Structure formats: C-alpha cells, structure tokens
Short mmCIF file of C-alpha atoms in Angstrom, two decimals:
data_model
loop_
_atom_site.label_atom_id
_atom_site.label_comp_id
_atom_site.label_asym_id
_atom_site.label_seq_id
_atom_site.Cartn_x
_atom_site.Cartn_y
_atom_site.Cartn_z
CA MET A 224 0.00 0.00 0.00
CA LEU A 225 2.65 2.53 1.02
CA GLY A 226 5.35 1.31 -1.35
CA GLY A 227 2.95 1.54 -4.28
CA GLU A 228 1.98 5.07 -3.29
CA VAL A 229 5.61 6.19 -3.01
CA SER A 230 6.35 4.69 -6.42
CA ALA A 231 3.30 6.32 -8.02
CA GLN A 232 4.08 9.77 -6.65
CA LEU A 233 7.73 9.60 -7.68
CA ALA A 234 6.84 8.38 -11.16
CA ALA A 235 4.24 11.13 -11.55
CA HIS A 236 6.96 13.70 -10.91
CA GLY A 237 9.47 12.20 -13.28
CA ALA A 238 11.85 10.62 -10.79
CA ASP A 239 14.08 7.77 -11.90
CA ILE A 240 12.98 4.86 -9.73
CA VAL A 241 13.59 1.14 -9.32
CA ARG A 242 10.68 -0.65 -7.67
CA THR A 243 11.59 -3.96 -6.04
CA GLY A 244 9.02 -6.23 -4.44
CA ARG A 245 9.37 -9.35 -2.34
CA ALA A 246 9.30 -11.60 -5.40
CA ASP A 247 12.28 -9.69 -6.84
CA LEU A 248 14.47 -9.35 -3.76
CA ASP A 249 14.76 -11.32 -0.54
CA LEU A 250 15.38 -8.65 2.06
CA THR A 251 16.69 -11.25 4.50
CA ASP A 252 19.56 -12.20 2.16
CA PRO A 253 22.46 -9.79 2.83
CA ARG A 254 24.31 -10.68 -0.39
CA ALA A 255 21.22 -10.15 -2.52
CA VAL A 256 20.52 -6.83 -0.84
CA ALA A 257 24.10 -5.63 -1.23
CA SER A 258 24.10 -6.63 -4.90
CA ALA A 259 20.77 -4.93 -5.62
CA VAL A 260 21.83 -1.65 -4.01
CA ALA A 261 25.27 -1.73 -5.66
CA ASP A 262 23.81 -2.49 -9.10
CA GLY A 263 21.06 0.13 -8.87
CA GLY A 264 23.22 2.79 -7.30
CA PRO A 265 20.27 4.71 -5.84
CA ASP A 266 20.71 8.08 -4.22
CA VAL A 267 17.87 7.23 -1.85
CA VAL A 268 16.45 3.86 -0.78
CA VAL A 269 12.92 3.87 0.66
CA ASN A 270 12.23 0.73 2.69
CA CYS A 271 8.48 0.07 2.88
CA ALA A 272 8.90 -3.66 3.48
CA ALA A 273 7.84 -5.22 6.77
CA TRP A 274 6.43 -8.28 8.45
CA THR A 275 3.10 -6.74 9.45
CA ALA A 276 1.25 -9.83 10.73
CA VAL A 277 1.19 -8.52 14.29
CA ASP A 278 -0.48 -11.52 15.90
CA LEU A 279 1.49 -14.13 13.98
CA ALA A 280 4.73 -12.47 15.06
CA GLU A 281 3.97 -13.50 18.65
CA SER A 282 4.55 -17.15 17.70
CA GLU A 283 7.05 -16.53 14.90
CA GLU A 284 9.20 -13.73 16.29
CA GLU A 285 12.41 -15.08 14.79
CA ALA A 286 10.92 -15.03 11.30
CA ALA A 287 9.52 -11.53 11.86
CA HIS A 288 12.92 -10.37 13.11
CA ARG A 289 14.61 -11.54 9.92
CA VAL A 290 12.39 -9.16 7.94
CA ASN A 291 11.91 -6.29 10.39
CA GLY A 292 15.27 -6.34 12.15
CA ASP A 293 17.86 -8.00 9.90
CA GLY A 294 16.43 -6.73 6.60
CA PRO A 295 16.86 -3.03 7.46
CA ARG A 296 20.35 -3.78 8.76
CA HIS A 297 21.30 -5.31 5.41
CA LEU A 298 19.88 -2.29 3.58
CA ALA A 299 21.68 0.17 5.83
CA ARG A 300 25.02 -1.57 5.39
CA ALA A 301 24.51 -1.69 1.63
CA CYS A 302 23.73 2.03 1.58
CA ALA A 303 26.78 2.76 3.73
CA ALA A 304 28.94 0.93 1.20
CA THR A 305 27.55 2.85 -1.78
CA GLY A 306 26.96 6.26 -0.20
CA GLY A 307 23.19 6.10 -0.60
CA ARG A 308 20.66 7.39 1.89
CA LEU A 309 17.99 5.25 3.55
CA LEU A 310 14.44 6.16 4.54
CA HIS A 311 13.05 3.40 6.74
CA VAL A 312 9.37 3.10 7.66
CA SER A 313 8.60 2.07 11.24
CA THR A 314 5.66 1.98 13.61
CA ASP A 315 3.98 3.25 16.76
CA TYR A 316 4.30 -0.27 18.19
CA VAL A 317 7.87 0.53 19.28
CA PHE A 318 6.22 2.31 22.24
CA GLY A 319 4.44 0.66 25.14
CA GLY A 320 1.13 2.30 24.37
CA THR A 321 -0.23 1.80 27.88
CA PRO A 322 -3.08 3.86 29.33
CA ALA A 323 -0.55 5.35 31.76
CA ASP A 324 1.16 7.05 28.81
CA SER A 325 -2.03 8.76 27.64
CA GLY A 326 -2.43 12.52 27.74
CA ARG A 327 0.52 13.61 25.65
CA PRO A 328 2.00 12.41 22.36
CA TYR A 329 5.16 10.36 22.21
CA ALA A 330 7.99 12.65 21.10
CA GLU A 331 10.41 11.48 18.45
CA ASP A 332 13.11 11.04 21.09
CA ALA A 333 10.85 9.32 23.64
CA GLU A 334 12.25 6.08 25.03
CA PRO A 335 10.73 3.08 23.22
CA GLY A 336 9.32 0.16 25.16
CA PRO A 337 7.55 -2.32 22.88
CA ARG A 338 5.18 -4.88 24.41
CA THR A 339 4.78 -7.11 21.36
CA ALA A 340 7.04 -9.25 19.23
CA TYR A 341 6.19 -7.07 16.23
CA GLY A 342 7.21 -3.94 18.13
CA ARG A 343 10.47 -5.50 19.29
CA THR A 344 11.44 -6.52 15.77
CA LYS A 345 10.61 -3.11 14.35
CA LEU A 346 12.64 -1.39 17.06
CA ALA A 347 15.57 -3.64 16.20
CA GLY A 348 15.31 -2.46 12.60
CA GLU A 349 15.22 1.20 13.66
CA ARG A 350 18.34 0.84 15.76
CA ALA A 351 20.21 -1.05 13.07
CA VAL A 352 19.48 1.68 10.51
CA LEU A 353 20.41 4.59 12.76
CA SER A 354 23.56 2.82 13.95
CA ALA A 355 24.85 2.15 10.43
CA LEU A 356 23.80 5.52 8.95
CA PRO A 357 23.63 8.03 11.82
CA GLU A 358 24.01 11.08 9.56
CA THR A 359 22.13 10.03 6.44
CA ALA A 360 19.22 7.76 7.43
CA ALA A 361 15.73 8.69 8.57
CA VAL A 362 13.34 6.46 10.48
CA VAL A 363 9.76 7.45 9.72
CA ARG A 364 7.18 6.03 12.11
CA THR A 365 3.56 5.84 11.06
CA ALA A 366 0.39 4.25 12.45
CA TRP A 367 -3.21 3.36 11.57
CA LEU A 368 -2.29 3.45 7.89
CA TYR A 369 -4.97 3.30 5.20
CA GLY A 370 -4.74 3.72 1.43
CA ARG A 371 -6.69 4.61 -1.68
CA GLY A 372 -7.75 1.13 -2.70
CA GLU A 373 -9.44 -1.84 -1.12
CA GLY A 374 -8.32 -3.37 2.14
CA GLY A 375 -7.71 -1.83 5.51
CA PHE A 376 -9.95 -0.47 8.23
CA VAL A 377 -11.29 2.64 6.49
CA HIS A 378 -12.23 0.78 3.31
CA THR A 379 -13.89 -1.98 5.34
CA MET A 380 -15.98 0.53 7.29
CA ALA A 381 -16.97 2.33 4.07
CA ARG A 382 -18.07 -0.99 2.57
CA LEU A 383 -20.05 -1.97 5.64
CA ALA A 384 -21.66 1.46 5.75
CA ARG A 385 -23.19 0.81 2.33
CA GLU A 386 -24.91 -2.35 3.57
CA PRO A 387 -28.48 -1.32 4.58
CA GLY A 388 -29.16 -1.76 8.27
CA ARG A 389 -25.74 -3.22 9.00
CA THR A 390 -24.32 -2.43 12.44
CA VAL A 391 -20.68 -2.85 13.42
CA GLU A 392 -18.84 -3.07 16.73
CA VAL A 393 -15.56 -1.19 17.08
CA VAL A 394 -13.25 -0.71 20.06
CA ASP A 395 -13.40 2.66 21.77
CA ASP A 396 -10.49 2.36 24.21
CA GLN A 397 -7.56 2.62 21.79
CA TYR A 398 -6.35 6.11 20.84
CA GLY A 399 -4.25 6.93 17.81
CA GLN A 400 -3.92 8.85 14.55
CA PRO A 401 -5.29 7.64 11.21
CA SER A 402 -2.64 8.13 8.52
CA TRP A 403 -3.47 8.30 4.81
CA ALA A 404 -0.86 6.55 2.64
CA PRO A 405 -0.60 9.41 0.08
CA ASP A 406 0.24 11.82 2.90
CA VAL A 407 2.86 9.48 4.38
CA ALA A 408 4.37 8.92 0.93
CA GLY A 409 4.61 12.68 0.47
CA ARG A 410 6.47 12.95 3.75
CA LEU A 411 8.97 10.29 2.71
CA ILE A 412 9.58 11.97 -0.64
CA ALA A 413 10.00 15.37 0.99
CA LEU A 414 12.64 13.98 3.35
CA GLY A 415 14.43 12.34 0.43
CA THR A 416 14.74 15.65 -1.39
CA LEU A 417 16.11 17.55 1.59
CA PRO A 418 19.85 17.65 2.40
CA PRO A 419 20.79 14.86 4.84
CA GLU A 420 21.74 17.25 7.62
CA ARG A 421 18.08 18.36 7.81
CA ALA A 422 16.48 14.96 7.24
CA HIS A 423 18.18 12.34 9.38
CA GLY A 424 17.03 10.78 12.61
CA VAL A 425 13.47 9.96 13.68
CA PHE A 426 10.30 11.52 12.29
CA HIS A 427 6.62 10.77 12.94
CA ALA A 428 4.35 10.67 9.89
CA THR A 429 0.84 10.25 11.26
CA GLY A 430 -2.28 12.32 10.90
CA GLY A 431 -2.68 15.30 13.21
CA GLY A 432 -5.01 15.20 16.18
CA ARG A 433 -6.15 11.98 17.80
CA THR A 434 -9.18 9.70 17.86
CA THR A 435 -10.34 6.18 18.66
CA TRP A 436 -11.12 3.37 16.25
CA HIS A 437 -14.78 3.77 17.21
CA ALA A 438 -14.82 7.49 16.47
CA LEU A 439 -12.95 6.90 13.21
CA ALA A 440 -15.55 4.37 12.10
CA ARG A 441 -18.36 6.77 12.97
CA GLU A 442 -16.68 9.47 10.88
CA VAL A 443 -16.40 7.10 7.91
CA PHE A 444 -20.12 6.36 8.18
CA ARG A 445 -20.93 10.08 8.42
CA LEU A 446 -18.77 11.05 5.46
CA THR A 447 -20.36 8.35 3.32
CA GLY A 448 -23.83 9.64 4.13
CA GLN A 449 -24.75 6.86 6.56
CA ASP A 450 -25.97 6.90 10.16
CA PRO A 451 -22.93 6.88 12.50
CA ASP A 452 -25.09 5.45 15.29
CA ARG A 453 -24.87 2.13 13.46
CA VAL A 454 -21.33 1.92 14.88
CA ARG A 455 -21.42 0.52 18.41
CA ALA A 456 -18.62 0.83 20.95
CA ILE A 457 -16.94 -2.17 22.59
CA GLY A 458 -13.84 -2.60 24.74
CA SER A 459 -10.61 -4.20 23.60
CA SER A 460 -11.15 -7.04 26.06
CA ALA A 461 -13.99 -8.26 23.82
CA LEU A 462 -11.44 -9.14 21.13
CA ARG A 463 -9.11 -12.03 21.80
CA ARG A 464 -5.83 -11.39 20.02
CA ALA A 465 -2.38 -12.87 20.44
CA ALA A 466 -0.70 -9.46 20.47
CA VAL A 467 -1.82 -6.66 22.75
CA ARG A 468 -2.90 -3.52 20.87
CA PRO A 469 -1.60 -0.16 22.12
CA ALA A 470 -4.17 1.76 24.14
CA TRP A 471 -2.28 4.99 23.34
CA SER A 472 -0.60 5.47 19.95
CA VAL A 473 -0.52 9.25 19.61
CA LEU A 474 2.79 10.48 18.16
CA GLY A 475 4.29 13.97 18.28
CA HIS A 476 5.38 15.90 15.19
CA GLU A 477 7.90 18.42 16.49
CA ARG A 478 10.79 17.47 14.20
CA TRP A 479 9.05 18.51 10.98
CA ALA A 480 9.50 22.19 11.82
CA ALA A 481 13.24 21.66 12.27
CA ALA A 482 13.34 20.11 8.79
CA GLY A 483 11.56 23.15 7.35
CA LEU A 484 8.31 21.28 6.62
CA PRO A 485 4.80 21.81 7.99
CA ALA A 486 3.32 19.46 10.56
CA PRO A 487 0.96 16.79 9.21
CA ARG A 488 -2.61 17.89 8.57
CA HIS A 489 -5.47 16.79 10.78
CA TRP A 490 -6.66 13.23 10.23
CA ARG A 491 -10.23 14.40 9.53
CA GLU A 492 -9.09 16.56 6.62
CA ALA A 493 -7.18 13.68 5.06
CA LEU A 494 -10.05 11.24 5.61
CA THR A 495 -12.50 13.61 3.94
CA GLU A 496 -10.24 13.82 0.89
CA ALA A 497 -9.68 10.07 0.87
CA LEU A 498 -13.39 9.29 0.83
CA ALA A 499 -14.18 11.99 -1.73
CA GLY A 500 -12.47 10.02 -4.50
CA PRO A 501 -9.24 10.04 -6.53
CA SER A 502 -7.01 13.08 -6.28
CA PRO A 503 -3.61 14.00 -7.71
CA SER A 504 -0.51 12.72 -5.95
CA THR A 505 1.38 15.78 -4.75
CA PRO A 506 4.46 15.27 -2.58
CA LEU A 507 5.23 17.95 -0.02
CA ALA A 508 7.42 20.74 -1.36
CA PRO A 509 10.62 21.09 0.66
CA SER A 510 11.59 24.59 1.70
CA THR A 511 14.75 24.50 -0.41
CA PRO A 512 15.23 23.47 -4.05
CA SER A 513 16.58 19.99 -4.67
CA THR A 514 17.39 17.70 -7.55
CA ALA A 515 15.46 14.62 -8.59
CA HIS A 516 16.58 11.37 -7.01
CA SER A 517 16.12 7.68 -7.52
CA ALA A 518 14.44 5.52 -4.93
CA GLN A 519 13.95 1.84 -4.28
CA PRO A 520 10.69 1.19 -2.45
CA LYS A 521 10.26 -2.29 -1.04
CA GLY A 522 6.90 -4.03 -1.02
CA CYS A 523 6.33 -6.80 1.48
#
C-alpha cells in the first residue's frame, strides 16, 4: 500500500525509480541486498517492506525479526557501502502504548518500550538503521495506515456502511492517529529531497489530532452519508488477540519544523479527501530546491 503510493508519486513527478518487491528481492539475504543496491546505485532507498502480521509475530518472532530487524540492517550496510541514503518506515508499536502514557503524544526522542514481538522486531530495525547511517538515514514512524484502494480499516468501514441496516462493533479504548498513505508517501519523498543534515534521525508521519477506532468508524459512516449510530462501541477485552494492541498510539510531530516542513494535517481533513475520490498525488514541497533522485521502495 505505502510502497505503491511512493512509487506512483515519484513516477508522476518524473523521478528515476527502481521498484523492487518481495518476489524480486529477498530482504533477509544480505548478499542479494548488497548486490541490488550496488547495481542500482540509488541516491535514496525507501524501505516500505515489513512483516506486518502482528499476531502471527507472537509465535514466529524469529521469522519476523529476519524481515523487520535483519532486513533493514542489510539495507543500511549496503547504503553505507555505496553512499546512498535510507528512509526506513517504522511503527507506533515501538512504544508501550499503555493507558498510563495517555495525555501527551510520544515525542520522536521518547524512550521506546515495545510490548509485542512485532514492536520488538521493528525497534531492532530502527536501531540497526540509525547505527549504520547516523548522519544520512531517517526512520519514519507511522500508524493506523490506510490507502486509496481496497483493504484496511477505512475501506472496510466504508463498505459496511453501504450495507443497509448493518451495524458494526468497534473498540473505543484505543487512541491513535489515522494516517493516509498518500500523505505518508509525500512525507517520505519530501525527506528524500532535503539535504541529509536536515532529514536524518526519527520523524513521525501520522495524521494530526487523535481519535479512537470507534470514532474513526463513525466518521467514515458520516462522510459516506450513513448513520454513525450504526457503529457501536466495545472494549478491547472483547477481542481475543495474540498481540496486545496499544491503548495509546498518539505520536508527536515536532521534528518537521526543524526540517523546514509543515506538521501533518489533521486526520479528519485527510479522511474527507480520501473518501471523496481520486485526487492528484502531490508530494510535499521542501523549503529549499533539490534535484530529482532515484528511490527503491520495497513491497512486502
């Protein structure tokens, strides 16, 4: 979803890109990764690959770590050898997300404390990238991601909203920030066009504001012309899942100002645009001119 959006936006603006999916490149194979980066010689590598099966990771953490922890390490070392930059996508799950943390967003430099196997493997990937490329890599955390096409929470709610009389139950005790894939892709591209000294380290690319899954579902119903009261609230305890879901996944956006870019727009504004239909892909404009670059998004 995100890798395709990054590729589409770059292609629309004439960038020279190499798009490599899982069938083309095994991210867990260090020799294959090194060869691919050396042969392509990209100025910027965008890593959108991940093991995202959160519950399955609880029983297969070693396999998830090979993708989420070792894979980014291989990419970072390959970029270090060729002089390329790396933009690595990560997640809110690197934080504990407990109710005790609620009330203020996690800052970019907040101490991580994952409570799931998925979160631990993603944190390992973050640290590997920043260790190998401390001056040229950016870790971009996102959360509650949804895209233009089918699949994902927002699309599912929109589909259910169109079913006459259908009611749905959605948890109301998890807080976070819906993030539209075109907006996140624009953030990645903007960072890639900035000079490294302004675009390295950790950034949070989530929608502005905060909400719950229940309130998000109600807003989808409302925006599609349906009765939001058809969405009923339940607690997380009603859902039996292998991996605990964060009760608090609100991320801060302070570092964008330091990079010379505006903070992300409010999640409601993005959702309204997303449900209104297709729109042009327009990456954020950096505050300084830059040259076109090549990128290598990874699709998992």
